[in-house]
C-alpha positions as YAML, in Angstrom:
chain: A
units: angstrom
residues:
- id: 1
  name: MET
  ca: [7.13, 0.16, 4.90]
- id: 2
  name: LEU
  ca: [9.50, -2.69, 4.10]
- id: 3
  name: THR
  ca: [7.79, -5.61, 2.38]
- id: 4
  name: ILE
  ca: [9.25, -9.07, 1.79]
- id: 5
  name: GLU
  ca: [7.26, -11.39, -0.49]
- id: 6
  name: TYR
  ca: [7.79, -15.11, -0.83]
- id: 7
  name: ARG
  ca: [6.05, -18.42, -1.40]
- id: 8
  name: THR
  ca: [5.34, -21.12, 1.14]
- id: 9
  name: ASP
  ca: [3.56, -24.46, 0.73]
- id: 10
  name: PRO
  ca: [-0.10, -23.64, -0.12]
- id: 11
  name: GLU
  ca: [-1.21, -26.06, 2.60]
- id: 12
  name: ASN
  ca: [0.50, -23.82, 5.16]
- id: 13
  name: VAL
  ca: [-1.73, -20.95, 4.03]
- id: 14
  name: ARG
  ca: [-4.80, -23.15, 4.16]
- id: 15
  name: GLU
  ca: [-4.05, -23.99, 7.81]
- id: 16
  name: VAL
  ca: [-4.22, -20.33, 8.91]
- id: 17
  name: LEU
  ca: [-7.53, -19.56, 7.14]
- id: 18
  name: PRO
  ca: [-10.72, -20.18, 9.15]
- id: 19
  name: HIS
  ca: [-13.88, -21.53, 7.55]
- id: 20
  name: PRO
  ca: [-15.33, -20.46, 5.11]
- id: 21
  name: LEU
  ca: [-12.16, -18.84, 3.69]
- id: 22
  name: GLU
  ca: [-10.06, -20.66, 1.11]
- id: 23
  name: PRO
  ca: [-6.62, -19.97, -0.35]
- id: 24
  name: ALA
  ca: [-6.58, -17.77, -3.45]
- id: 25
  name: ALA
  ca: [-6.84, -19.62, -6.74]
- id: 26
  name: GLU
  ca: [-3.84, -17.78, -8.18]
- id: 27
  name: ASP
  ca: [-0.53, -18.29, -6.39]
- id: 28
  name: PRO
  ca: [-2.12, -19.77, -3.23]
- id: 29
  name: GLY
  ca: [1.19, -20.01, -1.36]
- id: 30
  name: ALA
  ca: [2.06, -16.30, -1.67]
- id: 31
  name: VAL
  ca: [2.94, -14.50, 1.58]
- id: 32
  name: ALA
  ca: [4.04, -10.96, 2.44]
- id: 33
  name: LEU
  ca: [5.89, -10.11, 5.64]
- id: 34
  name: ILE
  ca: [5.74, -6.36, 6.22]
- id: 35
  name: TRP
  ca: [7.58, -4.08, 8.64]
- id: 36
  name: ALA
  ca: [6.12, -0.60, 9.11]
- id: 37
  name: GLU
  ca: [6.95, 2.46, 11.19]
- id: 38
  name: TRP
  ca: [3.87, 4.64, 11.59]
- id: 39
  name: GLN
  ca: [2.85, 8.06, 12.81]
- id: 40
  name: SER
  ca: [-0.92, 8.32, 13.24]
- id: 41
  name: CYS
  ca: [-3.48, 10.84, 14.44]
- id: 42
  name: SER
  ca: [-7.17, 11.66, 14.55]
- id: 43
  name: ASP
  ca: [-8.72, 14.42, 12.44]
- id: 44
  name: SER
  ca: [-7.65, 17.07, 14.96]
- id: 45
  name: GLY
  ca: [-3.97, 16.09, 14.74]
- id: 46
  name: GLU
  ca: [-3.50, 16.79, 18.46]
- id: 47
  name: GLU
  ca: [-1.66, 13.47, 18.97]
- id: 48
  name: LEU
  ca: [1.22, 14.73, 16.81]
- id: 49
  name: LEU
  ca: [2.21, 17.19, 19.54]
- id: 50
  name: ASP
  ca: [2.60, 14.30, 22.00]
- id: 51
  name: PRO
  ca: [4.49, 11.65, 19.98]
- id: 52
  name: VAL
  ca: [3.97, 8.88, 22.52]
- id: 53
  name: ARG
  ca: [0.32, 8.93, 21.42]
- id: 54
  name: SER
  ca: [1.05, 8.80, 17.70]
- id: 55
  name: GLN
  ca: [4.15, 6.72, 16.89]
- id: 56
  name: TYR
  ca: [4.42, 2.95, 16.73]
- id: 57
  name: LYS
  ca: [5.91, 0.11, 14.71]
- id: 58
  name: GLU
  ca: [4.41, -3.17, 13.59]
- id: 59
  name: CYS
  ca: [5.27, -6.33, 11.69]
- id: 60
  name: PHE
  ca: [2.65, -8.50, 10.04]
- id: 61
  name: PHE
  ca: [2.12, -11.52, 7.77]
- id: 62
  name: VAL
  ca: [-0.38, -11.20, 4.93]
- id: 63
  name: VAL
  ca: [-1.76, -13.95, 2.69]
- id: 64
  name: ARG
  ca: [-4.49, -13.90, 0.08]
- id: 65
  name: CYS
  ca: [-7.79, -15.74, 0.41]
- id: 66
  name: ARG
  ca: [-11.04, -16.42, -1.42]
- id: 67
  name: TYR
  ca: [-14.47, -15.51, -0.04]
- id: 68
  name: GLN
  ca: [-17.75, -15.13, -1.93]
- id: 69
  name: ASP
  ca: [-16.03, -15.50, -5.33]
- id: 70
  name: ARG
  ca: [-13.64, -12.65, -4.57]
- id: 71
  name: THR
  ca: [-9.94, -12.56, -3.69]
- id: 72
  name: TRP
  ca: [-8.92, -10.65, -0.56]
- id: 73
  name: SER
  ca: [-5.78, -9.88, 1.40]
- id: 74
  name: ARG
  ca: [-5.78, -11.14, 4.99]
- id: 75
  name: CYS
  ca: [-3.49, -10.40, 7.92]
- id: 76
  name: VAL
  ca: [-2.91, -13.68, 9.76]
- id: 77
  name: TYR
  ca: [-0.22, -12.67, 12.31]
- id: 78
  name: ILE
  ca: [0.75, -9.21, 13.53]
- id: 79
  name: TRP
  ca: [2.87, -7.68, 16.30]
- id: 80
  name: VAL
  ca: [2.92, -4.04, 17.43]
- id: 81
  name: ASP
  ca: [4.93, -2.16, 20.06]
- id: 82
  name: THR
  ca: [2.25, 0.02, 21.70]
- id: 83
  name: ASP
  ca: [-0.97, -0.75, 23.53]
- id: 84
  name: PHE
  ca: [-3.09, 1.89, 21.75]
- id: 85
  name: SER
  ca: [-2.26, 0.36, 18.36]
- id: 86
  name: MET
  ca: [-3.05, -3.12, 19.67]
- id: 87
  name: VAL
  ca: [-6.49, -2.14, 21.01]
- id: 88
  name: ARG
  ca: [-7.35, -0.19, 17.85]
- id: 89
  name: GLY
  ca: [-6.30, -3.20, 15.80]
- id: 90
  name: HIS
  ca: [-8.56, -5.53, 17.79]
- id: 91
  name: HIS
  ca: [-11.48, -3.22, 17.02]
- id: 92
  name: GLN
  ca: [-10.66, -3.41, 13.31]
- id: 93
  name: GLY
  ca: [-10.11, -7.17, 13.32]
- id: 94
  name: TYR
  ca: [-6.32, -7.38, 13.30]
- id: 95
  name: PRO
  ca: [-5.00, -10.18, 15.63]
- id: 96
  name: LYS
  ca: [-2.41, -7.87, 17.18]
- id: 97
  name: ARG
  ca: [0.10, -8.97, 19.82]
- id: 98
  name: LEU
  ca: [2.86, -7.02, 21.52]
- id: 99
  name: GLY
  ca: [6.36, -7.38, 20.10]
- id: 100
  name: ASP
  ca: [9.64, -5.58, 19.50]
- id: 101
  name: ILE
  ca: [10.06, -4.28, 15.93]
- id: 102
  name: ARG
  ca: [13.24, -2.72, 14.53]
- id: 103
  name: MET
  ca: [13.89, -1.21, 11.09]
- id: 104
  name: THR
  ca: [16.86, 0.45, 9.41]
- id: 105
  name: ARG
  ca: [16.12, 4.13, 8.74]
- id: 106
  name: PRO
  ca: [17.47, 5.91, 5.65]
- id: 107
  name: VAL
  ca: [19.44, 9.12, 6.14]
- id: 108
  name: LEU
  ca: [19.89, 12.33, 4.16]
- id: 109
  name: VAL
  ca: [23.12, 13.34, 5.93]
- id: 110
  name: GLY
  ca: [25.97, 11.48, 7.54]
- id: 111
  name: ARG
  ca: [26.86, 7.79, 7.42]
- id: 112
  name: ALA
  ca: [24.64, 6.27, 10.13]
- id: 113
  name: GLY
  ca: [22.21, 4.78, 7.62]
- id: 114
  name: PRO
  ca: [21.69, 3.94, 3.96]
- id: 115
  name: ARG
  ca: [20.51, 6.34, 1.29]
- id: 116
  name: LEU
  ca: [17.47, 5.67, -0.87]
- id: 117
  name: GLU
  ca: [19.55, 4.70, -3.88]
- id: 118
  name: ARG
  ca: [20.92, 1.63, -5.62]
- id: 119
  name: GLU
  ca: [22.87, -0.67, -3.28]
- id: 120
  name: GLY
  ca: [21.19, 0.85, -0.22]
- id: 121
  name: ARG
  ca: [20.94, -1.94, 2.37]
- id: 122
  name: PHE
  ca: [18.13, -2.20, 4.92]
- id: 123
  name: GLY
  ca: [17.52, -4.63, 7.75]
- id: 124
  name: ALA
  ca: [14.50, -5.41, 9.92]
- id: 125
  name: THR
  ca: [13.88, -7.67, 12.90]
- id: 126
  name: LEU
  ca: [10.90, -8.93, 14.90]
- id: 127
  name: SER
  ca: [11.07, -10.28, 18.46]
- id: 128
  name: ALA
  ca: [8.42, -11.21, 21.01]
- id: 129
  name: ASN
  ca: [8.42, -12.86, 24.44]
- id: 130
  name: GLY
  ca: [12.21, -12.89, 24.56]
- id: 131
  name: ARG
  ca: [12.62, -14.71, 21.21]
- id: 132
  name: ARG
  ca: [13.70, -13.43, 17.81]
- id: 133
  name: LEU
  ca: [10.96, -14.43, 15.35]
- id: 134
  name: ALA
  ca: [12.10, -12.98, 12.03]
- id: 135
  name: GLU
  ca: [14.86, -11.02, 10.38]
- id: 136
  name: ALA
  ca: [15.05, -9.60, 6.86]
- id: 137
  name: ARG
  ca: [17.49, -7.79, 4.63]
- id: 138
  name: LEU
  ca: [16.76, -5.77, 1.51]
- id: 139
  name: THR
  ca: [19.30, -4.42, -0.98]
- id: 140
  name: LEU
  ca: [17.79, -1.77, -3.25]
- id: 141
  name: THR
  ca: [18.27, -2.33, -6.99]
- id: 142
  name: GLU
  ca: [15.93, 0.12, -8.73]
- id: 143
  name: PRO
  ca: [12.97, 2.45, -8.16]
- id: 144
  name: GLY
  ca: [9.63, 0.62, -8.04]
- id: 145
  name: GLU
  ca: [6.05, 1.61, -8.77]
- id: 146
  name: HIS
  ca: [4.41, -0.87, -6.37]
- id: 147
  name: ALA
  ca: [5.12, -2.82, -3.19]
- id: 148
  name: GLY
  ca: [4.10, -6.31, -4.24]
- id: 149
  name: PHE
  ca: [0.74, -7.93, -4.85]
- id: 150
  name: VAL
  ca: [-0.11, -9.93, -1.70]
- id: 151
  name: ASN
  ca: [-1.17, -6.91, 0.39]
- id: 152
  name: ALA
  ca: [-2.66, -4.96, -2.54]
- id: 153
  name: LEU
  ca: [-6.32, -6.01, -2.11]
- id: 154
  name: PRO
  ca: [-9.06, -5.02, 0.34]
- id: 155
  name: VAL
  ca: [-8.34, -6.75, 3.64]
- id: 156
  name: LEU
  ca: [-10.71, -9.34, 5.11]
- id: 157
  name: HIS
  ca: [-10.71, -9.40, 8.92]
- id: 158
  name: SER
  ca: [-12.33, -11.54, 11.61]
- id: 159
  name: ARG
  ca: [-13.80, -9.94, 14.73]
- id: 160
  name: ARG
  ca: [-14.55, -12.70, 17.25]
- id: 161
  name: PHE
  ca: [-15.09, -12.60, 20.99]
- id: 162
  name: PRO
  ca: [-16.12, -15.69, 22.99]
- id: 163
  name: THR
  ca: [-18.94, -15.62, 25.51]
- id: 164
  name: ILE
  ca: [-18.11, -15.50, 29.20]
- id: 165
  name: GLU
  ca: [-19.65, -18.98, 29.63]
- id: 166
  name: SER
  ca: [-16.70, -20.58, 27.77]
- id: 167
  name: ASP
  ca: [-19.03, -23.04, 26.07]
- id: 168
  name: GLY
  ca: [-17.59, -22.60, 22.60]
- id: 169
  name: THR
  ca: [-20.09, -19.94, 21.49]
- id: 170
  name: ALA
  ca: [-19.22, -16.37, 20.57]
- id: 171
  name: SER
  ca: [-20.71, -13.06, 21.65]
- id: 172
  name: MET
  ca: [-19.34, -11.57, 18.41]
- id: 173
  name: ASP
  ca: [-18.36, -13.45, 15.25]
- id: 174
  name: GLU
  ca: [-17.99, -11.25, 12.16]
- id: 175
  name: LEU
  ca: [-16.16, -11.02, 8.87]
- id: 176
  name: VAL
  ca: [-15.42, -7.38, 8.06]
- id: 177
  name: THR
  ca: [-13.40, -5.38, 5.58]
- id: 178
  name: MET
  ca: [-11.70, -2.00, 5.63]
- id: 179
  name: ARG
  ca: [-9.81, -0.08, 2.98]
- id: 180
  name: GLY
  ca: [-7.77, 3.08, 3.19]
- id: 181
  name: TYR
  ca: [-8.44, 6.28, 1.24]
- id: 182
  name: ASP
  ca: [-6.55, 9.52, 0.51]
- id: 183
  name: ILE
  ca: [-3.54, 7.30, -0.19]
- id: 184
  name: GLU
  ca: [-0.20, 8.94, -0.99]
- id: 185
  name: ILE
  ca: [2.91, 6.93, -1.96]
- id: 186
  name: ALA
  ca: [6.50, 8.11, -2.38]
- id: 187
  name: ASP
  ca: [10.10, 6.89, -2.56]
- id: 188
  name: GLY
  ca: [9.20, 3.45, -3.90]
- id: 189
  name: TRP
  ca: [12.09, 1.02, -4.39]
- id: 190
  name: GLN
  ca: [12.46, -2.68, -5.03]
- id: 191
  name: GLY
  ca: [15.38, -5.00, -4.54]
- id: 192
  name: ASP
  ca: [16.85, -8.33, -3.54]
- id: 193
  name: ALA
  ca: [15.43, -9.75, -0.31]
- id: 194
  name: GLU
  ca: [16.55, -12.24, 2.30]
- id: 195
  name: LEU
  ca: [14.31, -13.60, 5.08]
- id: 196
  name: SER
  ca: [14.74, -15.97, 8.02]
- id: 197
  name: LEU
  ca: [11.98, -17.12, 10.39]
- id: 198
  name: PHE
  ca: [12.72, -18.64, 13.78]
- id: 199
  name: PRO
  ca: [10.42, -20.91, 15.80]
- id: 200
  name: SER
  ca: [9.10, -19.94, 19.21]
- id: 201
  name: PRO
  ca: [7.08, -21.95, 21.75]
- id: 202
  name: ALA
  ca: [4.73, -18.96, 22.12]
- id: 203
  name: GLU
  ca: [4.04, -18.24, 18.42]
- id: 204
  name: GLU
  ca: [2.71, -19.98, 15.30]
- id: 205
  name: HIS
  ca: [4.25, -17.85, 12.53]
- id: 206
  name: HIS
  ca: [6.89, -20.43, 11.66]
- id: 207
  name: ARG
  ca: [4.29, -22.55, 9.82]
- id: 208
  name: LEU
  ca: [4.58, -19.99, 6.99]
- id: 209
  name: ILE
  ca: [8.19, -20.98, 6.35]
- id: 210
  name: PRO
  ca: [9.65, -19.51, 3.11]
- id: 211
  name: ARG
  ca: [10.22, -21.87, 0.19]
- id: 212
  name: GLU
  ca: [11.01, -19.29, -2.52]
- id: 213
  name: MET
  ca: [11.73, -15.56, -2.34]
- id: 214
  name: THR
  ca: [9.80, -13.49, -4.89]
- id: 215
  name: GLY
  ca: [10.45, -9.81, -4.11]
- id: 216
  name: GLY
  ca: [11.42, -7.05, -1.73]
- id: 217
  name: TYR
  ca: [10.09, -3.49, -1.59]
- id: 218
  name: ARG
  ca: [10.43, -0.28, 0.38]
- id: 219
  name: ARG
  ca: [8.26, 2.83, 0.19]
- id: 220
  name: ARG
  ca: [6.66, 5.64, 2.15]
- id: 221
  name: VAL
  ca: [2.89, 5.63, 2.36]
- id: 222
  name: GLY
  ca: [0.21, 7.79, 3.95]
- id: 223
  name: MET
  ca: [-3.49, 6.95, 4.19]
- id: 224
  name: SER
  ca: [-6.68, 7.55, 6.11]
- id: 225
  name: TRP
  ca: [-9.13, 5.08, 7.64]
- id: 226
  name: LYS
  ca: [-12.75, 5.89, 8.42]
- id: 227
  name: ARG
  ca: [-15.15, 3.00, 8.60]
- id: 228
  name: GLY
  ca: [-15.48, -0.62, 7.52]
- id: 229
  name: THR
  ca: [-18.17, -2.96, 6.22]
- id: 230
  name: THR
  ca: [-19.58, -6.08, 7.88]
- id: 231
  name: LEU
  ca: [-19.78, -8.90, 5.31]
- id: 232
  name: ARG
  ca: [-21.02, -11.68, 7.56]
- id: 233
  name: ARG
  ca: [-22.32, -11.79, 11.14]
- id: 234
  name: SER
  ca: [-23.13, -14.99, 13.02]
- id: 235
  name: PRO
  ca: [-25.97, -14.54, 15.51]
- id: 236
  name: ALA
  ca: [-24.97, -14.50, 19.18]
- id: 237
  name: PRO
  ca: [-26.71, -17.01, 21.46]
- id: 238
  name: PRO
  ca: [-29.80, -15.60, 23.25]
- id: 239
  name: LEU
  ca: [-29.56, -14.64, 26.90]
- id: 240
  name: GLU
  ca: [-31.75, -16.65, 29.26]
...
C-alpha cells in the first residue's frame, strides 16, 4: 500500500458526506489517497492457484467523518481494475468504479525498481475512462511504524440501492461498518510525497484538491474480513 496524506478545504470534505454524517472535529480537511496491490482468497485458498481470480489493484480516497459522537474513516471515491473486486466492494458498501491503477514495485535484485531503503523512489498513477486522474511520487526517508491517521479508524460505508420505480425512494439504504482482523504489517516506510489531481468530465474526485501535503507512507499489510455491522437502516417503502 502506498498512502499519500494531505489537507484540502474542510468544505470540500463536507460536500462528499451524505446526511447525517459530518466532517471530523479534529483536522476536518484531512484526506488520504491510497494505492494498493492486493492478492485475496477465500478460506480454502483455491483462488491463489488461478491468479486471475485473486489479484487486483485499487486506488481510493478516504476522509474522516463524525456519526453518533464517534469519528470514522470513510471511503468516498474508489477505482479497481477487476469486476470481482468491484462487485464485492458494492456488497460491502465501497462505491467502486473500474479504473487503471499502476504502482512502482520494489525489487530485491537488479535495477528495474527501487529498494526498500532511504532514497527509494516510488510512483503511482490512476486513470479511468481514458483520462489520467491522479499521480503521486514518494521518496522514502526512514522506516515508519504507521501509515497515517486518516484511514486508521473503522470504516463507515453506505449501502444504497434505488427502487425500480425511480421515484426517489430506496429499496436498501443502510449505514454499515466493517473492520479487518488477523492484521499483519511489515516493511513500513515514510517519506516525502508529491501529488497531482487532474479533472475529468466523468469523475468528481477533483473537488478534494490538495492544499497542503502532510505525509507519505508505504507498507505491506495482510488482513482478513468476515462480517460487518449495520448501524442504521431506513425502512424500504411497502409493496402495493
